[in-house]
Coordinates of C-alpha atoms in Angstrom, one line a residue:
M5 CA 49.7 -48.0 33.0
G6 CA 47.2 -50.5 32.0
F7 CA 44.6 -52.3 34.0
P8 CA 45.1 -54.5 37.0
D9 CA 43.3 -57.7 35.0
L10 CA 40.4 -57.6 32.4
S11 CA 38.1 -57.5 34.5
V12 CA 37.9 -53.9 34.8
R13 CA 38.3 -52.8 31.7
R14 CA 34.9 -55.6 30.6
E15 CA 33.3 -53.3 33.6
R16 CA 34.7 -50.0 31.7
E17 CA 33.6 -51.4 27.8
R18 CA 29.9 -52.4 29.3
E19 CA 30.1 -48.6 31.5
R20 CA 30.8 -47.3 27.7
A21 CA 27.7 -50.0 25.9
R22 CA 25.5 -48.6 28.6
S23 CA 25.8 -45.2 28.3
L24 CA 25.7 -45.1 24.7
K25 CA 22.3 -46.3 25.3
T26 CA 21.7 -43.9 26.8
L27 CA 22.7 -41.5 25.0
Q28 CA 20.0 -42.0 22.4
I29 CA 17.8 -42.0 24.2
A30 CA 19.3 -38.9 24.9
E31 CA 19.8 -38.1 21.7
Q32 CA 15.7 -38.7 20.7
L33 CA 14.5 -36.9 23.5
D34 CA 16.2 -33.9 22.7
D35 CA 16.9 -33.2 26.1
K36 CA 20.3 -31.1 25.8
A37 CA 21.9 -31.5 29.7
L38 CA 21.7 -34.9 29.7
E39 CA 23.3 -35.3 26.2
A40 CA 26.4 -33.1 27.0
Q41 CA 26.7 -35.5 30.6
V42 CA 26.7 -38.5 28.7
C43 CA 29.3 -37.2 26.4
Y44 CA 31.3 -36.3 29.5
S45 CA 30.8 -39.2 31.0
L46 CA 31.8 -41.1 27.9
G47 CA 35.2 -38.9 27.1
N48 CA 36.5 -39.7 31.1
T49 CA 34.9 -43.5 30.4
N50 CA 37.6 -43.3 26.7
M51 CA 40.5 -41.9 28.6
L52 CA 40.3 -44.7 31.1
L53 CA 40.3 -47.5 27.2
K54 CA 42.7 -45.4 26.6
D55 CA 40.9 -43.9 23.0
Y56 CA 41.4 -40.9 22.8
E57 CA 41.1 -40.3 19.8
R58 CA 37.3 -41.4 20.4
A59 CA 37.7 -39.3 23.7
I60 CA 38.5 -36.4 21.9
E61 CA 35.0 -36.8 19.8
F62 CA 32.2 -37.8 22.7
H63 CA 34.6 -33.7 25.0
M64 CA 34.0 -32.0 21.6
K65 CA 30.4 -32.9 21.6
H66 CA 30.0 -32.0 25.0
L67 CA 31.8 -29.2 24.9
K68 CA 29.5 -28.2 22.0
I69 CA 26.3 -28.9 23.8
A70 CA 27.4 -27.2 27.0
Q71 CA 28.5 -23.6 24.8
E72 CA 24.6 -24.1 23.7
L73 CA 23.4 -24.0 26.9
E74 CA 26.1 -21.5 28.2
D75 CA 26.4 -23.7 30.7
W76 CA 30.1 -21.9 31.6
V77 CA 31.2 -25.2 34.6
G78 CA 29.9 -28.0 31.7
E79 CA 32.5 -25.5 29.3
G80 CA 35.7 -25.4 31.7
R81 CA 35.1 -29.3 31.8
A82 CA 34.9 -30.7 28.3
C83 CA 38.5 -27.8 27.6
W84 CA 40.2 -29.2 30.9
S85 CA 39.3 -32.6 29.7
L86 CA 40.3 -32.3 25.3
G87 CA 43.4 -31.0 27.2
N88 CA 43.6 -34.3 28.7
A89 CA 43.7 -36.0 25.8
H90 CA 45.1 -34.2 23.8
T91 CA 48.1 -34.4 26.4
A92 CA 47.9 -37.8 25.9
I93 CA 48.3 -38.2 22.4
G94 CA 51.1 -36.1 22.2
I95 CA 49.6 -32.4 21.3
G96 CA 49.0 -31.2 24.5
D97 CA 51.6 -28.2 24.4
E98 CA 50.1 -26.5 21.6
T99 CA 46.2 -27.4 23.4
G100 CA 47.6 -24.8 25.9
Q101 CA 48.9 -22.2 24.1
V102 CA 46.6 -21.7 22.3
T103 CA 43.8 -21.5 24.8
A104 CA 46.2 -19.2 27.0
Q105 CA 46.3 -16.3 23.4
M106 CA 43.1 -16.9 23.5
N107 CA 42.1 -16.4 27.3
L108 CA 44.9 -13.2 27.0
A109 CA 42.3 -12.2 24.5
D110 CA 39.6 -12.0 25.8
L111 CA 41.5 -10.5 28.7
K112 CA 42.5 -7.9 27.0
S113 CA 39.2 -7.3 25.5
V114 CA 37.2 -7.0 29.3
L115 CA 39.7 -4.4 30.5
G116 CA 39.3 -2.1 27.2
I117 CA 42.9 -3.1 26.1
E118 CA 43.3 -2.9 22.2
V119 CA 43.4 -5.9 21.2
G120 CA 46.2 -6.9 18.2
P121 CA 45.3 -8.6 14.7
D122 CA 48.0 -10.8 16.2
E123 CA 46.4 -11.7 19.2
G124 CA 42.5 -13.4 18.2
H125 CA 42.8 -16.5 16.1
R126 CA 46.5 -17.8 15.6
P127 CA 46.4 -21.5 13.0
S128 CA 46.3 -24.0 15.6
P129 CA 46.8 -28.0 15.0
L130 CA 43.5 -27.6 16.1
D131 CA 42.2 -26.0 13.5
H132 CA 39.6 -29.5 12.4
L133 CA 38.2 -29.4 15.1
D134 CA 34.1 -28.6 14.5
V135 CA 34.4 -26.0 18.0
G136 CA 32.4 -22.9 18.1
M137 CA 35.1 -21.6 20.1
Y138 CA 37.9 -22.0 18.1
R139 CA 35.2 -21.0 15.1
R140 CA 33.3 -17.5 16.6
T141 CA 34.5 -14.5 13.8
G142 CA 34.1 -11.0 15.0
V143 CA 31.9 -12.3 17.9
S144 CA 32.8 -12.9 21.8
R145 CA 34.3 -16.1 22.7
R146 CA 31.6 -17.3 25.5
H147 CA 29.5 -14.6 26.7
S148 CA 30.5 -14.7 30.1
M149 CA 33.4 -13.4 29.6
E150 CA 31.6 -10.5 27.9
Q151 CA 30.0 -10.6 31.7
M152 CA 33.2 -10.4 33.9
E153 CA 33.6 -7.3 36.0
L154 CA 36.6 -7.4 37.9
I155 CA 37.4 -9.0 41.3
K156 CA 38.0 -6.8 44.1
L157 CA 40.5 -10.0 45.6
T158 CA 43.0 -8.0 47.8
P159 CA 41.0 -7.3 51.1
D160 CA 40.0 -3.7 52.8
K161 CA 41.3 -1.9 55.7
K162 CA 39.4 -3.9 58.1
G163 CA 40.1 -7.1 56.5
E164 CA 37.6 -7.9 54.7
I165 CA 36.6 -8.8 51.4
I166 CA 34.1 -6.6 49.8
P167 CA 32.2 -8.1 47.3
V168 CA 31.0 -7.6 44.2
H169 CA 27.6 -7.9 43.0
S170 CA 27.3 -8.5 38.5
G171 CA 25.0 -9.5 36.5
A172 CA 27.5 -12.9 35.5
R173 CA 26.3 -15.8 36.2
P174 CA 29.0 -17.3 38.6

């Protein structure tokens, strides 16, 4: 689906130009949080402009910064956005499969279930992407998974959910 009129596209292009200037300022100031936000915005703007390759570049940069900052919400948003961008260029199923495999391996690790050699990282079309979470070896993919405790999802006999407190950040 295209833009209803040329003025909307022009506004998106102006938005992209302003965001690129903001990104330069954030990099000069070494403000990683701002840099991550701008990369997320640039990724979304490029998606709207159907420039999927550039969208992926900015979402990848957002993901790397979010991992550096241990920003789990940002990491989740970046992964979600990358999935959308990969779907738009026709590799969405492979992205989802890799993510699902990694999540299952993480969950088994947290539960203490032995993870077989075939359940870790598998070669995929995404290997060319330089993302830390796909490249780490011998290190847990996400620090949040190391701190995770299972949360009681079923109510007790009185119908109340019993909260589980842990050291993990929400």
